[in-house]
Amino acid sequence: MTAMMTSSIFLGPLVNNFSPFPHRVLESPLPSSAPSFTRIRSPKATATPVVTHHPAPFATALPKKKVLVPVGLGTEEMEAVIVVDVLRRAGADVLLASVEKGLEIEGSSGIKLVADVFVTSCISEVFDLIALPGGMPGSARLRDSLVLKQITSRHANGKRLFGAICAAPAVVLEPWGLMKRKQMTCHPAFMHKLPSFRAVKSSIQVSGELTTSRGPGTACEFAMSLVQQLFGDLHAAEVKEKLTNTGLKNEEFGSIDWSMDHIPQVLVPVANGSEEMEVVTIVDILRRANVNVLVASIEKTTQITASQNTMIVADTLIDATLDSTFDMIILPGGLTGSTRLQKSKFLKKLLKEQKSGGRICGAIGSSTAILQKQGLLMNKTVVAHPSIIGTSKIKLSDEDIGVIIDGKVITSRGLGTAIDFSLAILYKLFGHARARSVAEALVYEYPRR
């Protein structure tokens, strides 16, 4: 199967002293600087982003690479979606394959994926790469698939690239005997299942054809390492640049308390063309902290087609939320998606009410322009995707800012800052302890105070 398949996802139902904020542990061949937050005060200016087109996807003569990403009940959806997203951006033909009796897969955070095909249909295929996402019981479900074991064993014995992240190295590859004479890493909770003399604690470990990694917080580095091995250093550097500069510092202007005496109610509107990596990262991380997140489609149906051809089924339609009050509305990016969100009369109504009620709003990437058009960025310092910063009226404290909090508005640059953006929200809602706890589960470094 050479055509890129389409997958589906169902998304079911901080404070004064802002200290340095989380950054990645990056041990891949493509290092970046560690982000940090610095609380500063500076004069304000009206933010006026202008939407322009993102650069087109890679038009390259590189040979098409075929990639298999198997999923099962309890697969870690951030890892699966990030790997698929990044590899598709690199030009790979990625196939999402179910090891279950049905194509619909419920992930470890309650997000439902609909695979492209059953893994049994892949038994005669030859892949350039097989990448196993982690999560539990997802990793155990992959391990118990005899067909997947046959495919992966034949693939590994053929000296072709394969990788695993999170629990998958220890739960899947080790019992299959595919890591002999290899150094490997995995999620800290499963390190005891690896041979101690070959286990390492690096975020990325490349040993011959095998690449292993630690968790959702290292999934982007894991995917970038796979891109580098498939396509080479130059192409990997180009892909990394498209992810909007990972490892940027973050800032807060002023200090307004976001803490609440109830479970925060958060709305995440989505549209055709929304960036799935941002949607899944935001929803996954907030739900880990027990935030009640509702995903609402602004399209005529709950199913939308995301920017990298992943299908997402929202919880509800946007018009069904009009009688509800949300503590926070968060807009994911994606150029096409943000353009469509901007045209939704229902979303405009909700944002107008959010403004009049003095409640929190957030946007990532190109969706910062939506907040500006609705008058939510007056006298605010913001950050946005470089493609929509079209005038000098944007107030940025530094060109290398990943996330900015200004009062009750939080904005972020794009894909590479989605985890920082989500953890910043948790910090403002619950404080450092909760945000740090979630970051540790993600295997994402949160600095000591």
Coordinates of C-alpha atoms in Angstrom, one line a residue:
M1 CA 0.0 0.0 0.0
T2 CA 1.8 3.2 -1.2
A3 CA -0.8 5.9 -0.7
M4 CA -0.8 7.7 2.6
M5 CA -3.8 6.4 4.6
T6 CA -6.2 8.5 6.7
S7 CA -6.6 7.8 10.4
S8 CA -9.3 8.9 12.8
I9 CA -9.3 10.1 16.3
F10 CA -12.2 10.4 18.7
L11 CA -11.7 12.8 21.6
G12 CA -14.1 11.8 24.4
P13 CA -15.5 13.5 27.1
L14 CA -1.0 29.7 38.4
V15 CA -0.1 32.6 40.8
N16 CA 2.7 35.3 41.4
N17 CA 6.3 34.1 41.1
F18 CA 6.5 32.5 37.7
S19 CA 9.8 30.6 37.8
P20 CA 11.7 29.1 34.8
F21 CA 9.5 26.7 32.9
P22 CA 9.9 23.2 31.6
H23 CA 12.3 22.2 28.8
R24 CA 13.1 19.1 26.9
V25 CA 15.9 16.8 27.6
L26 CA 17.2 16.6 24.0
E27 CA 19.9 14.0 23.3
S28 CA 19.0 13.6 19.6
P29 CA 21.3 14.6 16.8
L30 CA 19.3 17.9 16.5
P31 CA 19.8 19.7 19.9
S32 CA 18.1 22.9 20.8
S33 CA 18.3 25.4 23.6
A34 CA 16.2 24.8 26.7
P35 CA 13.2 27.0 27.2
S36 CA 12.6 28.9 30.4
F37 CA 10.1 31.4 31.7
T38 CA 11.1 34.8 32.9
R39 CA 8.6 37.1 34.5
I40 CA 9.1 40.6 33.1
R41 CA 7.2 43.9 32.8
S42 CA 7.4 46.0 29.8
P43 CA 5.2 48.6 27.9
K44 CA 2.2 47.1 26.1
A45 CA 1.1 47.4 22.5
T46 CA -1.9 46.2 20.5
A47 CA -1.2 42.9 18.8
T48 CA -2.2 42.8 15.2
P49 CA -1.2 39.6 13.5
V50 CA -1.9 39.2 9.8
V51 CA -2.5 35.8 8.4
T52 CA -0.2 34.7 5.6
H53 CA 0.3 31.3 4.1
H54 CA 2.7 28.8 5.7
P55 CA 5.4 27.4 3.5
A56 CA 4.2 24.5 1.4
P57 CA 4.9 20.9 2.6
F58 CA 8.1 19.5 1.4
A59 CA 8.2 19.1 -2.3
T60 CA 11.2 16.8 -2.6
A61 CA 12.5 14.1 -4.9
L62 CA 13.5 11.9 -2.0
P63 CA 12.3 8.3 -2.4
K64 CA 9.0 7.5 -0.6
K65 CA 9.5 5.7 2.7
K66 CA 6.9 3.3 4.0
V67 CA 6.3 3.3 7.8
L68 CA 4.1 1.1 10.0
V69 CA 2.8 2.5 13.3
P70 CA 0.7 -0.2 15.0
V71 CA -1.8 0.7 17.7
G72 CA -4.0 -1.2 20.2
L73 CA -6.3 -0.6 23.1
G74 CA -4.5 1.7 25.5
T75 CA -1.9 3.0 23.1
E76 CA -0.4 6.4 24.2
E77 CA -2.1 8.7 21.8
M78 CA 0.4 11.5 22.0
E79 CA 3.2 9.2 21.0
A80 CA 1.2 7.7 18.1
V81 CA 0.0 11.0 16.8
I82 CA 3.3 12.9 17.1
V83 CA 5.2 10.1 15.4
V84 CA 2.7 9.9 12.6
D85 CA 2.5 13.7 12.2
V86 CA 6.3 14.3 12.1
L87 CA 7.0 11.4 9.7
R88 CA 4.2 12.5 7.4
R89 CA 5.6 16.1 7.4
A90 CA 8.9 14.5 6.4
G91 CA 7.2 12.9 3.4
A92 CA 6.9 9.3 4.7
D93 CA 3.9 7.1 3.7
V94 CA 2.7 6.3 7.2
L95 CA 0.2 3.5 7.9
L96 CA -1.6 3.3 11.2
A97 CA -2.6 -0.4 11.8
S98 CA -4.9 -1.9 14.5
V99 CA -3.9 -5.1 16.3
E100 CA -7.5 -5.3 17.6
K101 CA -10.6 -6.9 16.1
G102 CA -11.9 -3.4 15.2
L103 CA -10.3 -0.4 13.6
E104 CA -11.4 2.0 16.4
I105 CA -8.8 2.1 19.2
E106 CA -9.3 3.9 22.6
G107 CA -6.0 5.4 23.7
S108 CA -4.6 5.6 27.2
S109 CA -6.1 9.0 27.8
G110 CA -9.5 8.2 26.4
I111 CA -8.8 9.5 22.9
K112 CA -10.2 7.1 20.3
L113 CA -8.1 6.4 17.2
V114 CA -9.5 4.7 14.0
A115 CA -6.7 2.9 12.3
D116 CA -6.2 2.9 8.5
V117 CA -6.1 -0.9 8.3
F118 CA -5.8 -4.1 10.3
V119 CA -2.3 -5.3 11.0
T120 CA -3.1 -8.6 9.4
S121 CA -3.4 -6.8 6.0
C122 CA 0.3 -5.7 6.4
I123 CA 1.8 -9.2 6.7
S124 CA 3.1 -9.2 3.1
E125 CA 4.2 -5.5 3.1
V126 CA 7.8 -4.4 3.3
F127 CA 8.4 -1.3 5.4
D128 CA 11.4 1.0 5.7
L129 CA 10.5 1.6 9.4
I130 CA 8.3 0.1 12.1
A131 CA 7.7 2.5 15.1
L132 CA 5.9 1.2 18.2
P133 CA 4.1 3.7 20.4
G134 CA 3.9 2.9 24.1
G135 CA 1.2 3.3 26.7
M136 CA -0.5 0.7 28.8
P137 CA -2.2 -1.6 28.2
G138 CA -1.5 -0.7 24.6
S139 CA 2.1 -2.1 24.7
A140 CA 0.8 -5.4 26.0
R141 CA -1.8 -5.5 23.3
L142 CA 1.0 -5.0 20.7
R143 CA 3.1 -7.7 22.4
D144 CA 0.3 -10.2 22.2
S145 CA -0.3 -9.8 18.5
L146 CA 1.3 -12.8 16.8
V147 CA 1.0 -11.1 13.4
L148 CA 2.7 -8.0 14.5
K149 CA 5.5 -10.1 16.1
Q150 CA 6.0 -11.9 12.8
I151 CA 6.0 -8.7 10.8
T152 CA 8.4 -6.9 13.2
S153 CA 10.7 -9.9 13.7
R154 CA 11.1 -10.4 9.9
H155 CA 11.7 -6.6 9.5
A156 CA 14.3 -6.5 12.3
N157 CA 16.1 -9.6 11.0
G158 CA 16.3 -7.9 7.6
K159 CA 18.3 -5.1 9.2
R160 CA 15.7 -2.4 8.6
L161 CA 15.0 0.4 10.9
F162 CA 12.6 -0.1 13.9
G163 CA 11.9 1.8 17.0
A164 CA 9.8 1.8 20.2
I165 CA 9.0 4.4 22.8
C166 CA 7.7 4.5 26.4
A167 CA 6.7 1.1 27.7
A168 CA 7.1 -0.6 24.3
P169 CA 10.8 -1.4 24.4
A170 CA 10.4 -3.3 27.7
V171 CA 6.9 -4.7 27.2
V172 CA 7.1 -5.6 23.5
L173 CA 10.6 -5.8 22.0
E174 CA 12.4 -7.3 25.0
P175 CA 10.0 -10.4 25.3
W176 CA 10.2 -10.8 21.5
G177 CA 14.0 -11.0 21.8
L178 CA 14.6 -8.1 19.3
M179 CA 17.0 -6.1 21.5
K180 CA 19.8 -8.6 21.9
R181 CA 23.2 -7.0 22.0
K182 CA 21.5 -3.6 21.8
Q183 CA 21.6 -0.6 24.2
M184 CA 18.1 0.6 24.9
T185 CA 16.0 3.0 27.0
C186 CA 12.3 3.2 28.0
H187 CA 9.9 4.9 30.3
P188 CA 11.3 5.1 33.9
A189 CA 8.5 3.0 35.2
F190 CA 9.6 0.1 33.1
M191 CA 13.4 0.3 33.3
H192 CA 13.5 -2.6 35.7
K193 CA 12.3 -4.8 32.9
L194 CA 15.3 -4.2 30.8
P195 CA 18.7 -5.9 31.2
S196 CA 20.6 -3.6 33.6
F197 CA 23.9 -3.9 31.7
R198 CA 22.4 -2.6 28.4
A199 CA 19.8 -0.1 29.7
V200 CA 20.6 3.6 29.5
K201 CA 18.7 6.6 30.8
S202 CA 19.1 8.9 27.7
S203 CA 15.9 10.3 26.1
I204 CA 16.9 8.8 22.8
Q205 CA 19.1 5.8 22.3
V206 CA 20.1 4.6 18.8
S207 CA 21.8 1.2 18.6
G208 CA 22.2 -0.1 15.1
E209 CA 18.8 -0.3 13.4
L210 CA 17.0 0.1 16.8
T211 CA 15.9 3.4 18.2
T212 CA 14.3 3.6 21.7
S213 CA 12.9 6.5 23.7
R214 CA 11.3 7.3 27.0
G215 CA 7.7 8.8 26.8
P216 CA 5.3 11.4 25.4
G217 CA 7.7 14.2 26.4
T218 CA 10.4 12.7 24.2
A219 CA 8.1 11.7 21.3
C220 CA 9.1 14.6 19.1
E221 CA 12.8 13.9 19.5
F222 CA 12.1 10.2 18.9
A223 CA 10.3 11.0 15.6
M224 CA 13.0 13.5 14.5
S225 CA 15.7 10.8 15.1
L226 CA 13.7 8.5 12.9
V227 CA 13.4 11.2 10.2
Q228 CA 17.1 11.7 10.3
Q229 CA 17.8 8.0 9.9
L230 CA 15.3 7.7 7.1
F231 CA 16.1 10.9 5.1
G232 CA 19.4 12.2 6.3
D233 CA 20.6 15.2 8.4
L234 CA 19.7 18.0 5.9
H235 CA 16.1 16.9 5.5
A236 CA 15.7 16.3 9.2
A237 CA 17.0 19.9 9.9
E238 CA 14.3 21.2 7.5
V239 CA 11.6 19.2 9.2
K240 CA 12.7 20.4 12.6
E241 CA 12.5 24.0 11.4
K242 CA 8.9 23.4 10.4
L243 CA 8.1 22.4 14.0
T244 CA 8.6 26.0 14.9
N245 CA 11.8 26.0 17.0
T246 CA 11.6 23.7 19.9
G247 CA 13.4 24.6 23.1
L248 CA 12.4 28.3 23.3
K249 CA 12.2 30.3 26.5
N250 CA 8.8 31.4 27.9
E251 CA 7.7 34.6 29.6
E252 CA 4.9 36.0 31.8
F253 CA 3.9 39.6 31.9
G254 CA 2.2 40.6 35.2
S255 CA 0.7 38.1 37.5
I256 CA -3.0 37.2 37.7
D257 CA -4.2 34.2 39.7
W258 CA -5.9 31.6 37.5
S259 CA -6.7 29.2 40.4
M260 CA -10.3 28.0 40.8
D261 CA -12.5 26.3 43.4
H262 CA -13.9 23.9 40.9
I263 CA -12.8 21.5 38.2
P264 CA -11.8 23.8 35.3
Q265 CA -14.1 23.6 32.2
V266 CA -12.1 24.0 29.0
L267 CA -13.4 24.2 25.4
V268 CA -11.1 23.2 22.5
P269 CA -12.8 24.1 19.2
V270 CA -11.5 22.2 16.1
A271 CA -12.0 22.5 12.3
N272 CA -10.9 20.8 9.1
G273 CA -7.2 21.6 9.0
S274 CA -6.6 21.9 12.7
E275 CA -3.2 20.7 13.8
E276 CA -3.7 17.3 15.3
M277 CA -0.5 17.3 17.2
E278 CA -1.5 20.4 19.0
V279 CA -5.1 19.2 19.6
V280 CA -4.0 15.8 21.0
T281 CA -1.2 17.3 23.1
I282 CA -3.4 19.9 24.7
V283 CA -6.3 17.5 25.4
D284 CA -4.0 14.7 26.7
I285 CA -2.0 16.9 29.1
L286 CA -5.0 18.8 30.5
R287 CA -6.9 15.5 31.1
R288 CA -3.9 14.1 32.9
A289 CA -4.5 16.8 35.5
N290 CA -8.2 16.0 35.6
V291 CA -9.3 19.1 33.7
N292 CA -12.7 18.7 32.0
V293 CA -11.9 19.2 28.3
L294 CA -14.7 19.4 25.7
V295 CA -13.7 19.2 22.0
A296 CA -16.2 20.9 19.7
S297 CA -16.3 20.8 15.9
I298 CA -17.2 24.0 14.0
E299 CA -18.0 21.9 10.9
K300 CA -21.4 20.5 10.0
T301 CA -20.3 17.1 11.5
T302 CA -18.3 16.1 14.5
Q303 CA -15.7 14.5 12.3
I304 CA -13.0 16.8 11.0
T305 CA -9.9 16.2 8.8
A306 CA -6.8 17.5 10.5
S307 CA -3.8 19.0 8.9
Q308 CA -1.8 15.8 8.4
N309 CA -4.9 13.8 7.2
T310 CA -5.8 12.4 10.7
M311 CA -9.5 12.2 11.3
I312 CA -10.7 13.6 14.6
V313 CA -14.2 13.1 15.9
A314 CA -15.1 15.8 18.4
D315 CA -17.3 15.4 21.5
T316 CA -19.9 17.7 20.1
L317 CA -20.8 20.5 17.6
I318 CA -19.9 24.0 18.5
D319 CA -23.5 25.2 18.5
A320 CA -24.3 22.7 21.2
T321 CA -22.0 24.6 23.6
L322 CA -23.6 28.0 23.3
D323 CA -25.5 27.7 26.6
S324 CA -22.4 26.6 28.5
T325 CA -19.8 28.7 30.3
F326 CA -16.2 27.8 30.0
D327 CA -13.4 28.8 32.3
M328 CA -11.0 28.7 29.3
I329 CA -11.2 28.5 25.5
I330 CA -8.1 27.2 23.8
L331 CA -7.7 27.5 20.0
P332 CA -5.3 25.0 18.3
G333 CA -3.4 26.1 15.3
G334 CA -3.0 24.9 11.7
L335 CA -3.3 27.4 9.0
T336 CA -6.4 26.0 7.3
G337 CA -8.0 25.1 10.6
S338 CA -7.5 28.6 12.1
T339 CA -8.8 30.2 9.0
R340 CA -12.0 28.1 9.3
L341 CA -12.3 28.7 13.1
Q342 CA -12.1 32.4 12.4
K343 CA -15.2 32.2 10.2
S344 CA -17.4 30.4 12.8
K345 CA -20.2 32.7 14.0
F346 CA -20.7 30.4 17.0
L347 CA -17.1 30.6 18.0
K348 CA -17.2 34.4 17.7
K349 CA -20.1 34.5 20.0
L350 CA -18.4 32.3 22.6
L351 CA -15.2 34.4 22.4
K352 CA -17.2 37.6 22.8
E353 CA -18.8 36.1 26.0
Q354 CA -15.4 35.0 27.2
K355 CA -14.1 38.6 26.8
S356 CA -17.1 40.2 28.6
G357 CA -16.9 37.6 31.4
G358 CA -13.1 38.3 31.9
R359 CA -12.3 34.6 31.5
I360 CA -9.2 32.9 30.1
C361 CA -8.4 32.5 26.4
G362 CA -5.5 30.8 24.7
A363 CA -4.2 30.2 21.2
I364 CA -1.3 28.4 19.6
G365 CA 0.3 29.0 16.3
S366 CA -1.7 30.8 13.7
S367 CA -4.9 30.9 15.8
T368 CA -3.4 33.9 17.7
A369 CA -4.9 36.0 14.9
I370 CA -8.4 34.9 15.9
L371 CA -8.0 36.3 19.4
Q372 CA -6.7 39.6 17.9
K373 CA -9.6 39.9 15.5
Q374 CA -12.1 39.4 18.4
G375 CA -10.4 42.2 20.4
L376 CA -9.0 39.9 23.0
L377 CA -5.4 41.0 22.6
M378 CA -5.7 44.8 23.3
N379 CA -2.7 45.9 25.2
K380 CA -1.4 42.3 25.4
T381 CA 2.1 41.0 24.7
V382 CA 1.7 37.8 22.6
V383 CA 3.6 35.3 20.6
A384 CA 2.4 33.6 17.4
H385 CA 3.6 31.5 14.5
P386 CA 6.1 33.5 12.5
S387 CA 3.9 33.3 9.4
I388 CA 1.2 35.5 10.9
I389 CA 3.5 38.2 12.4
G390 CA 3.0 40.6 9.5
T391 CA 3.3 44.0 11.2
S392 CA 5.4 45.8 13.8
K393 CA 2.3 46.1 16.0
I394 CA 2.9 42.6 17.4
K395 CA 4.5 43.1 20.9
L396 CA 7.1 40.4 21.5
S397 CA 9.6 40.8 24.3
D398 CA 12.1 38.6 22.4
E399 CA 12.2 36.8 19.0
D400 CA 13.0 33.5 20.7
I401 CA 9.9 33.3 22.9
G402 CA 7.9 30.0 22.9
V403 CA 5.0 30.8 25.3
I404 CA 3.7 34.1 26.7
I405 CA 1.2 34.6 29.5
D406 CA -0.2 38.1 29.8
G407 CA -3.0 38.4 32.3
K408 CA -5.7 36.0 31.3
V409 CA -4.3 35.3 27.8
I410 CA -1.8 32.6 26.9
T411 CA -0.3 32.3 23.4
S412 CA 2.3 30.0 21.9
R413 CA 4.4 29.9 18.8
G414 CA 3.4 26.5 17.3
L415 CA 4.0 22.7 17.2
G416 CA 7.3 22.7 19.0
T417 CA 5.9 24.5 22.0
A418 CA 2.7 22.6 22.4
I419 CA 3.9 20.7 25.6
D420 CA 5.3 23.9 27.1
F421 CA 2.0 25.6 26.3
S422 CA -0.1 22.9 28.0
L423 CA 2.1 22.7 31.1
A424 CA 2.0 26.5 31.4
I425 CA -1.8 26.2 31.6
L426 CA -1.5 23.6 34.4
Y427 CA 1.0 25.7 36.3
K428 CA -1.4 28.7 36.2
L429 CA -4.4 26.6 37.2
F430 CA -2.9 24.4 39.8
G431 CA 0.6 25.5 40.6
H432 CA 4.1 24.0 40.2
A433 CA 3.5 20.7 42.0
R434 CA 0.7 19.5 39.7
A435 CA 2.4 20.7 36.5
R436 CA 5.7 19.0 37.6
S437 CA 3.9 15.8 38.4
V438 CA 2.4 15.7 34.9
A439 CA 5.7 16.6 33.3
E440 CA 7.4 13.8 35.1
A441 CA 4.8 11.3 33.8
L442 CA 5.5 12.6 30.3
V443 CA 9.2 12.3 30.9
Y444 CA 9.6 16.0 30.2
E445 CA 12.0 18.0 32.4
Y446 CA 10.4 20.5 34.8
P447 CA 13.0 22.7 36.6
R448 CA 13.4 22.8 40.3
R449 CA 12.3 26.0 42.0

